[in-house]
PDB file of C-alpha atoms in Angstrom:
ATOM      1  CA  MET A   1     120.664 139.016  78.400  1.00 60.00           C
ATOM      2  CA  ASP A   2     116.795 139.180  78.033  1.00 78.00           C
ATOM      3  CA  GLU A   3     115.948 137.110  75.043  1.00 86.00           C
ATOM      4  CA  GLY A   4     112.297 137.999  75.430  1.00 87.00           C
ATOM      5  CA  LEU A   5     112.945 141.754  75.332  1.00 91.00           C
ATOM      6  CA  TYR A   6     115.282 141.349  72.301  1.00 93.00           C
ATOM      7  CA  ALA A   7     112.493 139.427  70.450  1.00 94.00           C
ATOM      8  CA  TRP A   8     109.958 142.176  71.371  1.00 94.00           C
ATOM      9  CA  VAL A   9     112.333 144.798  69.960  1.00 95.00           C
ATOM     10  CA  GLN A  10     112.832 142.925  66.804  1.00 95.00           C
ATOM     11  CA  GLU A  11     109.121 142.545  66.389  1.00 95.00           C
ATOM     12  CA  ALA A  12     108.262 146.192  67.139  1.00 96.00           C
ATOM     13  CA  LEU A  13     110.886 147.613  64.882  1.00 96.00           C
ATOM     14  CA  GLU A  14     110.351 145.152  61.957  1.00 95.00           C
ATOM     15  CA  PRO A  15     108.643 147.982  59.818  1.00 94.00           C
ATOM     16  CA  LEU A  16     111.872 150.068  60.267  1.00 95.00           C
ATOM     17  CA  GLY A  17     114.444 147.333  59.351  1.00 95.00           C
ATOM     18  CA  ALA A  18     116.362 144.423  60.682  1.00 95.00           C
ATOM     19  CA  VAL A  19     117.334 144.456  64.386  1.00 96.00           C
ATOM     20  CA  THR A  20     120.622 142.571  65.231  1.00 94.00           C
ATOM     21  CA  MET A  21     122.526 142.128  68.423  1.00 94.00           C
ATOM     22  CA  ARG A  22     126.053 141.578  69.709  1.00 93.00           C
ATOM     23  CA  LYS A  23     126.415 140.304  73.226  1.00 90.00           C
ATOM     24  CA  MET A  24     128.791 142.002  75.542  1.00 82.00           C
ATOM     25  CA  MET A  25     129.432 141.823  79.359  1.00 75.00           C
ATOM     26  CA  GLY A  26     126.154 140.318  80.270  1.00 75.00           C
ATOM     27  CA  GLY A  27     124.121 142.698  78.043  1.00 85.00           C
ATOM     28  CA  ALA A  28     123.957 143.463  74.354  1.00 92.00           C
ATOM     29  CA  THR A  29     124.445 146.118  71.706  1.00 93.00           C
ATOM     30  CA  LEU A  30     121.465 146.489  69.321  1.00 96.00           C
ATOM     31  CA  TYR A  31     121.826 147.550  65.685  1.00 96.00           C
ATOM     32  CA  LEU A  32     119.024 148.605  63.297  1.00 96.00           C
ATOM     33  CA  ASP A  33     120.256 147.916  59.766  1.00 94.00           C
ATOM     34  CA  GLY A  34     123.852 148.073  61.024  1.00 93.00           C
ATOM     35  CA  ILE A  35     123.492 151.315  62.990  1.00 93.00           C
ATOM     36  CA  VAL A  36     124.049 151.157  66.826  1.00 93.00           C
ATOM     37  CA  PHE A  37     120.806 152.449  68.428  1.00 96.00           C
ATOM     38  CA  ALA A  38     120.460 150.785  71.922  1.00 96.00           C
ATOM     39  CA  ILE A  39     121.875 148.488  74.516  1.00 94.00           C
ATOM     40  CA  LEU A  40     120.084 145.857  76.657  1.00 93.00           C
ATOM     41  CA  ASP A  41     121.233 145.580  80.177  1.00 89.00           C
ATOM     42  CA  GLU A  42     119.571 143.857  83.065  1.00 86.00           C
ATOM     43  CA  GLY A  43     116.212 143.482  81.446  1.00 89.00           C
ATOM     44  CA  GLU A  44     116.043 147.203  80.216  1.00 93.00           C
ATOM     45  CA  ILE A  45     116.568 148.966  76.996  1.00 95.00           C
ATOM     46  CA  TRP A  46     118.782 152.040  76.875  1.00 96.00           C
ATOM     47  CA  PHE A  47     118.636 154.221  73.625  1.00 97.00           C
ATOM     48  CA  LYS A  48     121.527 155.929  72.124  1.00 97.00           C
ATOM     49  CA  ALA A  49     121.482 159.748  72.740  1.00 96.00           C
ATOM     50  CA  ASP A  50     123.656 162.697  71.864  1.00 95.00           C
ATOM     51  CA  ALA A  51     123.833 166.447  72.501  1.00 94.00           C
ATOM     52  CA  GLU A  52     121.068 167.015  69.805  1.00 95.00           C
ATOM     53  CA  THR A  53     118.730 164.765  71.565  1.00 94.00           C
ATOM     54  CA  ASP A  54     119.515 165.223  75.242  1.00 94.00           C
ATOM     55  CA  ALA A  55     116.750 167.824  75.776  1.00 94.00           C
ATOM     56  CA  ILE A  56     114.188 165.441  74.495  1.00 94.00           C
ATOM     57  CA  TRP A  57     115.282 162.642  76.803  1.00 95.00           C
ATOM     58  CA  ASP A  58     115.532 165.016  79.762  1.00 95.00           C
ATOM     59  CA  ALA A  59     111.978 166.208  79.117  1.00 95.00           C
ATOM     60  CA  GLU A  60     110.774 162.546  79.419  1.00 93.00           C
ATOM     61  CA  GLY A  61     112.782 162.017  82.520  1.00 94.00           C
ATOM     62  CA  CYS A  62     115.050 159.370  81.075  1.00 94.00           C
ATOM     63  CA  GLU A  63     118.026 158.879  83.085  1.00 94.00           C
ATOM     64  CA  ARG A  64     121.570 158.364  81.632  1.00 94.00           C
ATOM     65  CA  PHE A  65     123.136 154.955  81.537  1.00 93.00           C
ATOM     66  CA  SER A  66     125.895 154.661  84.138  1.00 88.00           C
ATOM     67  CA  VAL A  67     128.497 152.056  85.007  1.00 83.00           C
ATOM     68  CA  THR A  68     130.101 151.673  88.351  1.00 84.00           C
ATOM     69  CA  PHE A  69     133.694 150.217  88.159  1.00 84.00           C
ATOM     70  CA  LYS A  70     135.300 147.915  90.683  1.00 88.00           C
ATOM     71  CA  ASP A  71     137.324 150.836  92.126  1.00 92.00           C
ATOM     72  CA  GLY A  72     134.049 152.681  92.793  1.00 89.00           C
ATOM     73  CA  ARG A  73     134.361 155.064  89.807  1.00 89.00           C
ATOM     74  CA  VAL A  74     131.081 155.850  88.122  1.00 89.00           C
ATOM     75  CA  ASP A  75     130.954 156.775  84.396  1.00 86.00           C
ATOM     76  CA  THR A  76     127.932 157.677  82.237  1.00 86.00           C
ATOM     77  CA  MET A  77     127.474 156.802  78.680  1.00 89.00           C
ATOM     78  CA  ASN A  78     125.300 158.438  75.882  1.00 92.00           C
ATOM     79  CA  TYR A  79     122.466 156.080  76.457  1.00 95.00           C
ATOM     80  CA  ARG A  80     119.045 156.812  77.976  1.00 96.00           C
ATOM     81  CA  ARG A  81     116.589 154.604  79.743  1.00 96.00           C
ATOM     82  CA  GLY A  82     113.635 153.741  77.520  1.00 94.00           C
ATOM     83  CA  PRO A  83     110.322 155.340  78.576  1.00 95.00           C
ATOM     84  CA  SER A  84     107.996 152.679  80.019  1.00 92.00           C
ATOM     85  CA  ASP A  85     105.710 152.740  76.963  1.00 94.00           C
ATOM     86  CA  VAL A  86     108.425 151.213  74.665  1.00 94.00           C
ATOM     87  CA  TYR A  87     107.815 147.798  76.411  1.00 94.00           C
ATOM     88  CA  ASP A  88     104.270 147.423  75.259  1.00 92.00           C
ATOM     89  CA  GLU A  89     103.531 149.990  72.375  1.00 95.00           C
ATOM     90  CA  PRO A  90     105.206 149.305  69.007  1.00 95.00           C
ATOM     91  CA  GLU A  91     104.588 152.933  68.002  1.00 96.00           C
ATOM     92  CA  ALA A  92     106.555 154.188  71.110  1.00 96.00           C
ATOM     93  CA  MET A  93     109.425 151.719  70.420  1.00 96.00           C
ATOM     94  CA  GLN A  94     109.594 152.920  66.808  1.00 96.00           C
ATOM     95  CA  ARG A  95     109.500 156.620  67.795  1.00 96.00           C
ATOM     96  CA  TRP A  96     112.314 156.368  70.379  1.00 96.00           C
ATOM     97  CA  ALA A  97     114.346 154.023  68.284  1.00 96.00           C
ATOM     98  CA  LYS A  98     114.351 156.442  65.366  1.00 96.00           C
ATOM     99  CA  LEU A  99     115.616 159.136  67.665  1.00 96.00           C
ATOM    100  CA  ALA A 100     118.392 156.723  68.665  1.00 96.00           C
ATOM    101  CA  VAL A 101     119.252 155.708  65.192  1.00 96.00           C
ATOM    102  CA  ASP A 102     119.598 159.362  64.248  1.00 94.00           C
ATOM    103  CA  ALA A 103     122.047 159.823  67.156  1.00 94.00           C
ATOM    104  CA  GLY A 104     123.881 156.773  66.074  1.00 92.00           C
ATOM    105  CA  LEU A 105     124.180 158.017  62.471  1.00 91.00           C
ATOM    106  CA  ARG A 106     125.517 161.423  63.622  1.00 87.00           C
ATOM    107  CA  GLY A 107     128.075 159.528  65.925  1.00 82.00           C
ATOM    108  CA  ALA A 108     129.201 157.387  63.039  1.00 75.00           C
ATOM    109  CA  ALA A 109     129.614 160.474  60.771  1.00 72.00           C
ATOM    110  CA  LYS A 110     131.914 162.204  63.391  1.00 68.00           C
ATOM    111  CA  LYS A 111     134.292 159.339  63.348  1.00 63.00           C
ATOM    112  CA  LYS A 112     137.203 159.891  61.000  1.00 55.00           C
ATOM    113  CA  PRO A 113     137.972 156.997  58.568  1.00 56.00           C
ATOM    114  CA  ARG A 114     141.342 155.406  59.208  1.00 55.00           C
ATOM    115  CA  LYS A 115     144.106 156.553  56.948  1.00 55.00           C
ATOM    116  CA  LYS A 116     145.545 153.844  54.792  1.00 56.00           C
ATOM    117  CA  PRO A 117     149.276 153.550  55.318  1.00 56.00           C
ATOM    118  CA  SER A 118     151.304 154.963  52.387  1.00 56.00           C
ATOM    119  CA  CYS A 119     153.880 152.598  50.758  1.00 53.00           C
TER     120      CYS A 119
END
């Protein structure tokens, strides 16, 4: 996990809210005020995307995050590689993070709440 990149994301997004992280499988999931918006993996940031934002990411040439499993299967996830300017321009980090937070909010809204067992 790249602690320097995480510190940069926290600093750049401070005007938008608090960035927190949960480490996972060598990388980390990033949250902005509790909303999943990105993952850090091998020194890169991958922003959450969805069907509403895919065209924007495609226009920037931002590839999809993919995972190769031990059996050779490859799976993609709804995350896009951050454009190069997010690594040194706070305004760019904020712009792309807002897009990702919006996707995270839409994704959270689609999840149905668990039903409480009836007694």
